[in-house]
Coordinates of C-alpha atoms and ligand atoms in Angstrom, one line a residue:
M176 CA -19.4 -82.5 -21.8
R177 CA -19.7 -81.5 -18.2
G178 CA -16.3 -81.9 -16.6
A179 CA -14.8 -84.7 -14.7
S180 CA -16.1 -87.7 -16.6
L181 CA -16.5 -88.4 -20.2
G182 CA -19.1 -91.0 -19.3
V183 CA -17.3 -93.6 -21.4
T184 CA -16.9 -97.2 -20.6
L185 CA -13.6 -99.0 -20.6
I186 CA -13.3 -101.1 -23.7
N187 CA -10.7 -103.5 -24.9
A188 CA -8.2 -102.4 -27.4
L189 CA -9.6 -102.5 -30.9
E190 CA -8.8 -105.7 -32.8
L191 CA -6.9 -104.7 -35.8
P192 CA -6.6 -107.3 -38.6
L193 CA -3.0 -108.0 -37.9
D194 CA -2.5 -110.3 -40.8
N195 CA -2.2 -107.3 -43.0
L196 CA 0.4 -105.6 -40.9
T197 CA 4.1 -106.1 -41.6
A198 CA 6.2 -107.6 -38.8
H199 CA 8.4 -104.6 -38.0
T200 CA 5.5 -102.2 -37.4
Q201 CA 3.6 -101.7 -34.2
P202 CA -0.2 -102.1 -34.4
L203 CA -1.9 -99.3 -32.6
D204 CA -5.5 -98.2 -32.2
A205 CA -4.6 -94.5 -32.5
V206 CA -1.7 -92.3 -33.3
I207 CA -2.1 -88.7 -32.0
I208 CA 0.2 -86.2 -33.8
G209 CA 1.2 -83.5 -31.4
A210 CA 1.7 -83.4 -27.6
G211 CA 0.3 -79.9 -26.9
F212 CA -2.9 -78.9 -25.2
T213 CA -5.1 -81.1 -27.4
G214 CA -2.8 -84.1 -27.8
L215 CA -2.3 -84.6 -24.1
Y216 CA -6.1 -84.5 -23.4
Q217 CA -6.7 -86.8 -26.4
L218 CA -4.2 -89.3 -25.1
W219 CA -5.8 -89.2 -21.6
S220 CA -9.2 -89.7 -23.2
L221 CA -8.4 -92.6 -25.5
R222 CA -6.3 -94.3 -22.9
K223 CA -9.4 -94.3 -20.7
L224 CA -11.1 -96.3 -23.4
G225 CA -8.4 -98.9 -23.0
L226 CA -6.9 -98.2 -26.4
R227 CA -3.3 -98.6 -27.5
V228 CA -2.3 -95.1 -28.3
Q229 CA 0.9 -93.5 -29.3
V230 CA 1.6 -89.7 -29.4
V231 CA 4.3 -88.5 -31.7
D232 CA 5.8 -85.0 -31.5
A233 CA 8.7 -83.4 -33.2
A234 CA 9.6 -81.4 -30.1
S235 CA 11.7 -82.8 -27.2
N236 CA 9.0 -82.2 -24.7
V237 CA 5.3 -81.6 -24.3
G238 CA 3.7 -78.2 -24.9
G239 CA 3.1 -77.8 -28.6
T240 CA 2.5 -74.1 -29.2
W241 CA 3.8 -73.4 -25.7
Y242 CA 7.0 -75.4 -26.4
W243 CA 7.9 -73.7 -29.7
N244 CA 6.8 -70.1 -29.0
C245 CA 9.2 -69.3 -26.2
Y246 CA 10.0 -65.9 -27.6
P247 CA 10.4 -62.9 -25.2
G248 CA 7.0 -61.8 -23.9
A249 CA 4.9 -64.8 -25.1
R250 CA 1.8 -65.1 -23.0
T251 CA -1.9 -66.0 -23.4
D252 CA -4.6 -63.4 -24.2
S253 CA -7.2 -65.7 -22.5
P254 CA -7.3 -65.5 -18.7
S255 CA -5.9 -68.5 -16.8
H256 CA -9.3 -69.6 -15.3
I257 CA -10.5 -70.5 -18.8
Y258 CA -7.2 -71.5 -20.3
Q259 CA -7.1 -74.9 -18.7
Y260 CA -8.5 -78.4 -18.7
W261 CA -11.8 -79.3 -17.1
F262 CA -11.5 -83.1 -17.1
S263 CA -10.1 -83.5 -13.6
D264 CA -11.4 -82.0 -10.4
E265 CA -8.1 -83.0 -8.8
L266 CA -6.1 -81.0 -11.3
L267 CA -8.4 -78.0 -10.8
D268 CA -7.7 -78.2 -7.1
E269 CA -4.0 -78.8 -7.4
W270 CA -2.9 -76.2 -9.9
D271 CA -2.3 -72.7 -8.7
W272 CA -2.4 -70.1 -11.4
Q273 CA 0.0 -67.3 -10.7
Q274 CA -1.5 -64.5 -12.8
R275 CA -4.5 -63.5 -14.8
Y276 CA -2.7 -64.0 -18.1
P277 CA 0.0 -66.7 -17.8
D278 CA 3.2 -66.3 -19.7
Q279 CA 4.7 -69.0 -21.9
A280 CA 6.8 -70.4 -19.0
E281 CA 3.8 -70.8 -16.7
T282 CA 1.6 -72.4 -19.4
E283 CA 4.4 -74.7 -20.3
R284 CA 4.9 -75.7 -16.7
Y285 CA 1.1 -76.4 -16.4
L286 CA 1.2 -78.8 -19.5
N287 CA 4.3 -80.5 -18.0
Y288 CA 2.5 -80.9 -14.7
V289 CA -0.5 -82.5 -16.5
A290 CA 1.8 -84.9 -18.4
D291 CA 3.4 -86.0 -15.2
R292 CA 0.3 -86.0 -13.1
F293 CA -1.5 -88.4 -15.5
D294 CA 1.6 -90.3 -16.4
L295 CA 1.2 -89.4 -20.1
R296 CA 4.9 -89.3 -21.1
K297 CA 5.2 -93.1 -21.4
D298 CA 3.0 -93.0 -24.5
I299 CA 4.7 -90.0 -26.2
R300 CA 7.5 -90.4 -28.7
F301 CA 9.5 -87.1 -28.7
N302 CA 11.9 -85.8 -31.3
T303 CA 10.0 -87.6 -34.0
R304 CA 8.2 -85.9 -36.8
V305 CA 5.5 -87.6 -38.8
D306 CA 6.3 -87.1 -42.5
G307 CA 3.6 -89.2 -44.1
A308 CA 0.4 -91.1 -43.5
T309 CA -1.1 -93.5 -46.0
W310 CA -4.5 -95.2 -45.8
D311 CA -4.7 -98.9 -46.5
D312 CA -8.2 -99.6 -47.7
S313 CA -7.9 -103.4 -47.3
A314 CA -6.4 -103.4 -43.8
H315 CA -8.6 -100.4 -42.8
C316 CA -5.7 -98.7 -41.2
W317 CA -3.1 -96.0 -41.6
T318 CA 0.6 -96.3 -42.0
L319 CA 2.6 -93.4 -40.6
T320 CA 6.2 -92.7 -41.5
T321 CA 8.6 -90.5 -39.5
N322 CA 11.8 -88.7 -39.9
T323 CA 13.5 -91.2 -37.6
G324 CA 12.7 -94.1 -39.9
E325 CA 10.2 -95.6 -37.5
T326 CA 6.7 -96.5 -38.9
F327 CA 3.4 -96.9 -37.1
Q328 CA 0.3 -98.7 -38.2
S329 CA -2.9 -97.5 -36.6
R330 CA -6.6 -97.7 -37.1
F331 CA -7.1 -94.0 -36.3
I332 CA -5.1 -90.8 -36.5
V333 CA -6.0 -87.7 -34.5
T334 CA -4.1 -84.7 -35.6
A335 CA -3.4 -82.3 -32.7
L336 CA -1.2 -79.9 -34.5
G337 CA -2.6 -76.6 -33.3
P338 CA -4.0 -74.0 -35.7
L339 CA -0.9 -72.0 -35.7
S340 CA 2.1 -74.4 -36.0
A341 CA 3.5 -74.0 -39.4
P342 CA 5.7 -70.8 -39.3
L343 CA 5.5 -68.4 -42.2
V344 CA 8.9 -67.4 -43.4
P345 CA 8.5 -64.8 -46.1
P346 CA 10.8 -65.3 -49.1
F347 CA 12.8 -62.1 -48.6
K348 CA 15.6 -61.9 -51.2
G349 CA 19.0 -62.3 -49.6
H350 CA 17.7 -64.1 -46.5
E351 CA 20.6 -66.5 -46.5
T352 CA 23.3 -63.7 -46.8
F353 CA 22.6 -62.2 -43.4
T354 CA 25.6 -62.5 -41.1
G355 CA 23.8 -61.8 -37.9
R356 CA 21.2 -64.0 -36.2
L357 CA 17.8 -64.4 -38.0
V358 CA 15.1 -66.2 -36.0
H359 CA 11.3 -66.8 -36.4
T360 CA 9.4 -66.3 -33.1
A361 CA 7.8 -69.8 -33.4
R362 CA 11.3 -71.4 -33.6
W363 CA 12.8 -69.4 -30.8
P364 CA 16.0 -71.0 -29.5
R365 CA 15.1 -73.0 -26.3
E366 CA 18.4 -71.9 -24.7
G367 CA 17.3 -68.3 -25.2
L368 CA 18.9 -65.5 -27.1
D369 CA 20.7 -62.6 -25.5
L370 CA 19.4 -59.4 -27.1
K371 CA 20.9 -57.0 -24.6
G372 CA 22.8 -54.1 -26.3
K373 CA 22.0 -55.5 -29.7
R374 CA 20.6 -53.8 -32.8
V375 CA 17.4 -55.7 -33.4
G376 CA 14.8 -55.6 -36.2
V377 CA 11.4 -57.1 -35.8
I378 CA 9.3 -57.8 -38.9
G379 CA 5.6 -58.1 -38.1
T380 CA 3.2 -56.4 -35.8
G381 CA 0.6 -59.1 -35.1
A382 CA -0.1 -60.5 -31.6
T383 CA 3.4 -61.9 -31.6
G384 CA 5.3 -58.9 -32.8
I385 CA 3.5 -56.7 -30.3
Q386 CA 4.6 -58.9 -27.4
V387 CA 8.2 -59.1 -28.6
V388 CA 8.5 -55.3 -29.2
Q389 CA 7.1 -54.3 -25.8
T390 CA 9.3 -56.9 -24.0
I391 CA 12.6 -56.3 -25.7
A392 CA 12.4 -52.5 -26.2
P393 CA 13.9 -51.6 -22.8
E394 CA 17.0 -53.9 -23.2
V395 CA 18.1 -53.6 -26.8
A396 CA 20.5 -50.9 -28.1
S397 CA 18.1 -50.1 -30.9
L398 CA 14.8 -51.6 -32.1
T399 CA 13.5 -51.2 -35.6
V400 CA 10.0 -52.3 -36.1
F401 CA 9.1 -53.1 -39.7
Q402 CA 5.4 -52.7 -39.9
R403 CA 3.3 -53.5 -43.0
S404 CA -0.1 -53.2 -41.3
P405 CA -0.8 -51.4 -38.0
N406 CA -2.9 -53.3 -35.5
Y407 CA -5.5 -52.4 -32.9
A408 CA -4.6 -53.6 -29.4
V409 CA -6.2 -53.4 -25.9
P410 CA -4.1 -52.7 -22.8
M411 CA -3.8 -55.8 -20.7
G412 CA -4.5 -55.8 -17.0
N413 CA -2.5 -58.6 -15.6
P414 CA -2.6 -58.8 -11.8
R415 CA -0.7 -61.5 -10.0
Y416 CA -3.0 -63.9 -8.0
N417 CA -2.7 -64.6 -4.3
D418 CA -4.4 -67.4 -2.3
A419 CA -7.6 -65.4 -1.8
D420 CA -7.8 -64.8 -5.6
R421 CA -7.4 -68.4 -6.3
A422 CA -9.9 -69.5 -3.7
A423 CA -12.5 -67.1 -5.3
M424 CA -11.6 -68.4 -8.8
R425 CA -12.0 -72.0 -7.6
A426 CA -15.4 -71.2 -6.0
R427 CA -16.5 -70.0 -9.4
Y428 CA -15.3 -73.1 -11.3
P429 CA -18.7 -74.9 -11.3
H430 CA -20.1 -71.7 -13.0
T431 CA -17.2 -71.2 -15.3
R432 CA -17.1 -74.7 -16.7
E433 CA -20.8 -74.4 -17.5
A434 CA -20.5 -70.9 -18.9
I435 CA -17.8 -71.5 -21.5
W436 CA -19.9 -74.1 -23.4
T437 CA -22.8 -71.6 -23.8
N438 CA -20.7 -68.7 -24.7
F439 CA -20.3 -67.7 -28.4
V440 CA -16.5 -67.6 -28.2
G441 CA -15.9 -70.1 -25.4
F442 CA -15.2 -67.4 -22.8
D443 CA -17.2 -67.1 -19.6
Q444 CA -18.4 -63.5 -20.0
P445 CA -21.7 -62.9 -21.9
G446 CA -21.8 -60.2 -24.6
Q447 CA -24.1 -57.2 -24.8
T448 CA -27.8 -58.2 -25.2
R449 CA -29.1 -54.9 -26.7
A450 CA -28.6 -54.0 -30.3
F451 CA -25.8 -51.4 -30.8
F452 CA -28.0 -48.6 -32.1
D453 CA -30.8 -49.2 -29.6
V454 CA -28.3 -48.0 -26.9
P455 CA -28.1 -44.2 -26.7
P456 CA -24.7 -42.8 -27.8
A457 CA -23.6 -41.7 -24.4
E458 CA -24.4 -45.0 -22.9
R459 CA -22.6 -46.8 -25.8
R460 CA -19.5 -44.8 -24.9
E461 CA -19.8 -45.7 -21.3
I462 CA -20.1 -49.4 -22.1
M463 CA -17.0 -49.2 -24.3
E464 CA -15.1 -47.4 -21.6
T465 CA -16.0 -50.1 -19.0
L466 CA -15.1 -52.9 -21.4
W467 CA -11.8 -51.2 -22.3
A468 CA -10.9 -50.6 -18.6
D469 CA -11.3 -54.3 -17.8
G470 CA -7.8 -54.9 -19.3
S471 CA -9.1 -57.9 -21.3
L472 CA -10.5 -58.8 -24.7
K473 CA -14.0 -57.9 -23.5
L474 CA -14.5 -55.0 -25.9
W475 CA -14.0 -57.6 -28.7
V476 CA -15.6 -60.8 -27.4
S477 CA -18.1 -59.5 -24.9
G478 CA -19.0 -56.2 -26.6
F479 CA -21.4 -55.5 -29.4
M480 CA -21.7 -58.2 -32.0
E481 CA -22.5 -55.6 -34.7
I482 CA -18.8 -54.8 -35.0
F483 CA -18.6 -58.0 -37.0
F484 CA -21.1 -57.1 -39.6
D485 CA -22.4 -53.6 -39.4
P486 CA -20.0 -51.0 -40.9
A487 CA -21.4 -48.1 -38.9
A488 CA -21.1 -49.8 -35.6
S489 CA -17.7 -51.1 -36.6
E490 CA -16.6 -47.5 -37.4
E491 CA -17.8 -46.1 -34.1
V492 CA -16.0 -48.7 -32.0
S493 CA -12.9 -48.5 -34.2
A494 CA -12.8 -44.7 -33.8
F495 CA -13.0 -45.2 -30.0
V496 CA -10.0 -47.5 -30.1
R497 CA -8.1 -45.2 -32.4
E498 CA -8.5 -42.3 -30.0
K499 CA -7.1 -44.5 -27.2
I500 CA -4.1 -45.4 -29.2
R501 CA -3.5 -41.8 -30.3
A502 CA -3.4 -40.7 -26.7
R503 CA -0.5 -43.0 -26.0
I504 CA 2.0 -41.8 -28.6
N505 CA 3.9 -38.5 -28.2
D506 CA 4.6 -37.9 -31.9
P507 CA 1.3 -37.3 -33.7
I508 CA 2.8 -38.3 -37.1
L509 CA 4.0 -41.5 -35.7
A510 CA 0.7 -42.1 -34.0
E511 CA -1.2 -42.0 -37.3
K512 CA 1.2 -44.6 -38.7
L513 CA 0.5 -46.9 -35.8
I514 CA -3.3 -46.5 -36.1
P515 CA -5.2 -48.9 -38.4
Q516 CA -7.6 -47.2 -40.9
D517 CA -8.1 -49.9 -43.4
H518 CA -10.1 -52.4 -41.3
G519 CA -12.5 -52.3 -38.3
F520 CA -11.6 -53.2 -34.7
G521 CA -12.0 -56.9 -34.2
T522 CA -12.2 -57.9 -37.9
K523 CA -8.9 -59.6 -37.3
R524 CA -7.4 -61.0 -34.1
V525 CA -7.2 -58.3 -31.5
P526 CA -4.1 -58.7 -29.3
L527 CA -3.7 -57.5 -25.8
E528 CA -0.7 -55.3 -25.2
N529 CA 1.4 -54.2 -22.2
G530 CA 3.5 -51.2 -23.2
Y531 CA 3.6 -51.7 -26.9
F532 CA 2.5 -48.2 -28.0
D533 CA 4.6 -46.6 -25.2
A534 CA 7.7 -48.4 -26.6
F535 CA 7.5 -46.0 -29.6
N536 CA 8.0 -43.1 -27.3
Q537 CA 11.5 -44.5 -26.4
P538 CA 14.4 -42.9 -28.2
N539 CA 15.9 -46.3 -29.2
V540 CA 12.7 -47.5 -31.0
E541 CA 12.0 -46.7 -34.6
L542 CA 9.1 -47.6 -36.8
V543 CA 9.6 -48.4 -40.5
D544 CA 6.4 -48.1 -42.4
L545 CA 6.7 -50.8 -45.1
R546 CA 3.7 -49.4 -47.0
A547 CA 5.8 -46.3 -47.7
T548 CA 9.2 -48.0 -47.9
P549 CA 8.9 -51.7 -48.6
I550 CA 11.6 -54.2 -47.9
E551 CA 13.8 -54.8 -51.0
C552 CA 16.0 -57.5 -49.5
I553 CA 17.9 -58.8 -46.5
T554 CA 21.6 -57.9 -46.8
P555 CA 24.7 -59.3 -45.0
N556 CA 24.4 -56.3 -42.6
G557 CA 20.7 -55.9 -42.1
I558 CA 17.6 -55.0 -44.0
R559 CA 17.4 -52.8 -47.1
T560 CA 14.1 -50.9 -47.7
T561 CA 13.5 -48.5 -50.6
A562 CA 14.7 -45.8 -48.2
G563 CA 18.1 -47.5 -47.6
E564 CA 19.9 -50.1 -45.5
I565 CA 19.3 -50.5 -41.7
A566 CA 22.2 -52.3 -40.0
L567 CA 21.1 -55.0 -37.6
D568 CA 22.7 -57.7 -35.4
V569 CA 19.4 -59.7 -35.0
I570 CA 16.4 -60.0 -37.3
I571 CA 13.2 -61.4 -35.6
L572 CA 10.5 -62.7 -37.9
A573 CA 7.2 -62.2 -36.2
T574 CA 5.6 -63.0 -39.5
G575 CA 2.9 -65.5 -38.4
F576 CA 1.8 -68.8 -39.7
D577 CA 0.2 -70.8 -42.5
A578 CA -2.8 -71.1 -40.2
G579 CA -5.2 -74.0 -40.0
T580 CA -3.9 -75.9 -43.0
G581 CA -0.1 -75.6 -42.8
G582 CA 0.4 -78.2 -40.1
L583 CA -1.6 -80.8 -42.0
T584 CA -0.2 -80.1 -45.5
A585 CA 3.4 -80.4 -44.1
I586 CA 2.6 -84.1 -43.7
D587 CA 2.2 -86.2 -46.9
I588 CA -1.3 -87.5 -46.1
R589 CA -2.7 -90.0 -48.7
G590 CA -6.3 -91.1 -48.3
R591 CA -8.3 -93.5 -50.4
N592 CA -6.7 -94.4 -53.7
G593 CA -3.5 -92.6 -52.7
V594 CA -5.1 -89.2 -53.1
S595 CA -2.9 -86.5 -51.5
L596 CA -4.5 -84.1 -49.1
R597 CA -1.8 -81.5 -49.9
E598 CA -2.8 -81.6 -53.6
E599 CA -6.5 -81.7 -52.9
W600 CA -6.3 -78.6 -50.6
K601 CA -4.4 -76.7 -53.3
K602 CA -7.7 -76.9 -55.2
E603 CA -10.1 -76.3 -52.3
V604 CA -9.8 -76.7 -48.5
R605 CA -12.6 -79.0 -47.4
T606 CA -13.5 -80.5 -44.0
T607 CA -16.7 -81.6 -42.3
M608 CA -17.1 -79.5 -39.2
G609 CA -13.3 -79.4 -39.0
L610 CA -13.3 -82.9 -37.7
Q611 CA -13.0 -85.2 -40.7
I612 CA -12.4 -85.0 -44.4
H613 CA -14.1 -87.0 -47.2
G614 CA -11.7 -89.4 -48.7
Y615 CA -9.6 -89.7 -45.5
P616 CA -11.3 -92.4 -43.4
N617 CA -10.5 -92.6 -39.7
L618 CA -8.5 -89.4 -39.8
F619 CA -9.7 -87.0 -37.1
T620 CA -8.5 -83.4 -37.2
T621 CA -8.5 -80.9 -34.4
S622 CA -7.8 -77.2 -35.0
A623 CA -8.6 -77.7 -38.7
P624 CA -10.5 -75.3 -40.9
Y625 CA -14.3 -74.7 -40.5
A626 CA -14.5 -75.3 -36.8
P627 CA -14.5 -72.3 -34.4
I628 CA -10.9 -72.9 -33.2
A629 CA -8.5 -70.1 -32.2
A630 CA -9.9 -67.4 -34.4
F631 CA -13.3 -67.3 -32.9
C632 CA -12.9 -69.3 -29.7
N633 CA -10.9 -69.5 -26.6
A634 CA -8.7 -72.4 -27.8
P635 CA -9.0 -74.7 -24.8
S636 CA -12.8 -74.6 -24.9
C637 CA -13.2 -75.7 -28.5
L638 CA -10.3 -78.1 -28.4
Q639 CA -11.6 -79.9 -25.4
H640 CA -15.0 -80.2 -27.1
Q641 CA -13.4 -81.6 -30.2
V642 CA -11.4 -84.2 -28.2
Q643 CA -14.6 -85.3 -26.5
W644 CA -16.5 -85.6 -29.8
I645 CA -13.7 -87.7 -31.3
T646 CA -13.4 -89.9 -28.3
E647 CA -17.1 -90.6 -28.2
C648 CA -17.0 -91.3 -32.0
I649 CA -14.2 -93.9 -31.6
E650 CA -16.0 -95.5 -28.7
Y651 CA -19.2 -95.7 -30.8
L652 CA -17.4 -97.4 -33.6
H653 CA -16.0 -100.0 -31.3
T654 CA -19.2 -100.7 -29.4
H655 CA -21.1 -101.1 -32.7
G656 CA -18.4 -103.3 -34.3
R657 CA -17.5 -100.8 -37.0
T658 CA -14.1 -100.1 -38.3
T659 CA -14.2 -96.9 -40.4
I660 CA -15.9 -93.6 -40.4
E661 CA -15.8 -90.9 -43.1
P662 CA -18.0 -88.0 -44.0
T663 CA -20.1 -88.2 -47.2
P664 CA -19.3 -85.6 -49.9
D665 CA -22.9 -84.3 -49.5
A666 CA -22.5 -83.7 -45.8
E667 CA -19.2 -82.0 -46.4
Q668 CA -20.7 -79.7 -49.0
R669 CA -23.6 -78.8 -46.8
W670 CA -21.2 -77.8 -43.9
L671 CA -19.1 -75.7 -46.3
A672 CA -22.2 -74.0 -47.7
H673 CA -23.4 -73.3 -44.1
H674 CA -20.0 -72.0 -43.1
D675 CA -19.7 -69.7 -46.2
E676 CA -23.2 -68.4 -45.8
L677 CA -22.4 -67.2 -42.2
A678 CA -18.8 -66.1 -43.1
N679 CA -19.8 -64.0 -46.0
Q680 CA -22.2 -61.8 -43.9
T681 CA -19.3 -60.6 -41.8
L682 CA -16.7 -57.8 -42.2
I683 CA -14.1 -60.4 -41.1
A684 CA -14.3 -62.2 -44.4
K685 CA -13.5 -58.9 -46.1
T686 CA -10.4 -58.2 -44.1
K687 CA -7.0 -59.4 -44.9
S688 CA -5.4 -61.6 -42.2
W689 CA -4.6 -65.2 -41.4
Y690 CA -8.3 -65.6 -40.7
T691 CA -9.0 -65.6 -44.4
G692 CA -5.7 -67.2 -45.6
S693 CA -4.7 -63.9 -47.3
N694 CA -1.4 -63.8 -45.4
I695 CA -0.2 -66.6 -47.6
E696 CA 0.3 -66.0 -51.3
G697 CA -1.8 -68.4 -53.4
K698 CA -3.9 -69.7 -50.5
Q699 CA -7.6 -69.8 -51.0
N700 CA -9.4 -66.7 -49.7
R701 CA -12.0 -68.1 -47.4
L702 CA -12.7 -67.6 -43.7
L703 CA -10.8 -70.5 -42.0
S704 CA -12.8 -70.7 -38.8
Y705 CA -16.5 -71.3 -38.3
I706 CA -18.2 -68.2 -37.2
G707 CA -21.6 -69.6 -36.0
G708 CA -20.3 -69.6 -32.4
L709 CA -19.3 -72.5 -30.1
P710 CA -22.8 -73.4 -28.9
A711 CA -24.1 -73.7 -32.5
Y712 CA -21.0 -75.7 -33.5
M713 CA -21.4 -78.0 -30.5
A714 CA -25.1 -78.4 -31.2
A715 CA -24.3 -79.4 -34.8
C716 CA -21.7 -81.9 -33.6
A717 CA -24.1 -83.3 -31.0
E718 CA -26.8 -83.7 -33.6
V719 CA -24.5 -85.8 -35.8
K720 CA -23.8 -88.1 -32.9
Q721 CA -27.4 -88.4 -31.7
Q722 CA -28.4 -89.4 -35.3
D723 CA -25.8 -92.2 -35.3
Y724 CA -23.3 -90.2 -37.2
A725 CA -25.7 -88.9 -39.9
G726 CA -23.8 -87.5 -42.8
F727 CA -20.9 -90.0 -42.2
E728 CA -20.4 -93.3 -43.8
V729 CA -19.8 -95.8 -41.0
V730 CA -18.7 -99.3 -42.1
Ligands
NAP1048 P1 0.0 -62.5 -37.7 O1 -1.1 -62.1 -36.8 O2 -0.3 -63.2 -38.9 O3 1.0 -61.3 -37.9 C1 2.1 -61.4 -38.8 C2 2.7 -60.1 -39.0 O4 3.8 -60.2 -39.9 C3 1.7 -59.1 -39.6 O5 2.0 -57.8 -39.1 C4 2.1 -59.1 -41.1 O6 1.7 -58.0 -41.8 C5 3.6 -59.3 -41.0 N1 4.1 -59.9 -42.2 C6 3.9 -61.1 -42.7 N2 4.6 -61.3 -43.8 C7 5.3 -60.1 -44.0 C8 6.1 -59.7 -45.1 N3 6.4 -60.4 -46.1 N4 6.6 -58.4 -44.9 C9 6.3 -57.6 -43.9 N5 5.5 -58.0 -42.9 C10 5.0 -59.2 -43.0 O7 1.0 -63.6 -36.8 P2 1.3 -63.6 -35.3 O8 1.5 -62.2 -34.7 O9 2.3 -64.6 -35.0 O10 -0.1 -64.1 -34.6 C11 -0.8 -65.2 -35.2 C12 -1.8 -65.6 -34.2 O11 -1.2 -66.4 -33.2 C13 -2.5 -64.5 -33.5 O12 -3.5 -63.9 -34.3 C14 -3.1 -65.3 -32.3 O13 -4.2 -66.0 -32.7 C15 -2.0 -66.2 -32.0 N6 -1.1 -65.6 -31.0 C16 -1.7 -65.3 -29.8 C17 -1.0 -64.7 -28.8 C18 -1.6 -64.4 -27.5 O14 -2.5 -65.1 -27.1 N7 -1.2 -63.4 -26.8 C19 0.3 -64.3 -29.0 C20 0.9 -64.5 -30.3 C21 0.2 -65.1 -31.2 P3 0.3 -57.9 -42.5 O15 -0.7 -57.8 -41.4 O16 0.4 -56.7 -43.4 O17 0.1 -59.2 -43.3

């Protein structure tokens, strides 16, 4: 868990019982679904074990999230020095980050560099979508089917789909009648889309909508922002880095790579150690000002933990942020529409912004408050709300994702006895530590529900930990001559109960957002991500391993 080496020994490829495999399929040890941040590292790790591994991705290149989300203004909200891999000292030495918060292009370049640097592409099948995966209980392996007609047989599957990969396209009436261009941000055309001089509508004001709005406002003829829920956001400070900055960053890498594993959210900055109400009000204010001025997510992730469970502390911090937003907007009536009142700061994902609130001071930008005037339908010319029709050339859906589950349920996964994961999860979404699911042997999941992932963790920190746990588990099976691993129903129930107990103490579980699945009609209302913190999660995973996979049936 400490950087350059996984400490694994090279082992020979697992010996699959090939007599059960049909001639036209290719026996593999592992198929990894997804060639993004996680998939690339998982490939590198399993390859080091000497396994036969195939990565399959629907995209035409590596990148995952950073391939698909090439919309204007896309960038990370985690600083570059913690948004990277730790497995190679050479990579850390070679890669020069250009700015504190890399944009989509820089992050995509980094992932391409990693793919080339470690010769990963030769094991990646692009333009290929996995449609189905069926477990064969007698052969102890999975059969995967794809949209290209190719099938794979494999002992293990690792899903590296990302937590936010299934775009949510709301079923607006008249969607198909629009004669202009309608595009979801997570399926932005790779060749780009010229918005200059166009009448553009953006639906959605989450992290994505905020980035799009602030980026395109200066160039479009008119921008209509369709807002259902206003959002808090913190101004981003995004300096460009020079060689001296990078040298200082590299000098801190030994500290950083230790710090992220002991940090509640996988960042490298510790939070406040004193209780909120033990700090005098004037000093609380001073601390909030300092965190705010940092131009980062520190007010959220390195501030006072009480904002997550104490309504009074939450209200004080929220009032502070509301005041900051109010000061940015010239029109006081508009300001009140842009300021959240129905949830506390940090009870859903806090985005960073770079001119978002100022955009509403521009004459070409208009806010449509969908709570006052809901969308009735999309028309051939634009969008009709209860207040009338707004003519548009382009409609941008920044409407988010079916988070955590959507990537997995898009695949027809059939476990023991042909049981469909999609159908099971309609009843209840279950996982054990977000890593495996009872009834689906040898299926390893990353970014799945009930691990910290994305919502409460700097994504690369928790994803790298998950990859390492999975790799060590597969190595264990091999060295102990075992062929399958699957969590017991009891262990799964215990993890869920533990997850729920923590989740239900928080204000986050009471707030509507993708964190709780409430952005999708009919989805279960339960916190998707584990909120016990990365160190506690890692400790639980380590304990399972140390106890020879206690809570898992290993055969
Ligand atoms: P999101 O946070 O789920 O926001 C979706 C937006 O669309 C919300 O404003 C939502 O309104 C609105 N919406 C959804 N359905 C609608 C409908 N039928 N009518 C009107 N409005 C509708 O999605 P996102 O902005 O794509 O962000 C998702 C996550 O991706 C983020 O939380 C973050 O984790 C990640 N992300 C990160 C970055 C970054 O690092 N900078 C950037 C982008 C995304 P309601 O709130 O009322 O539902």
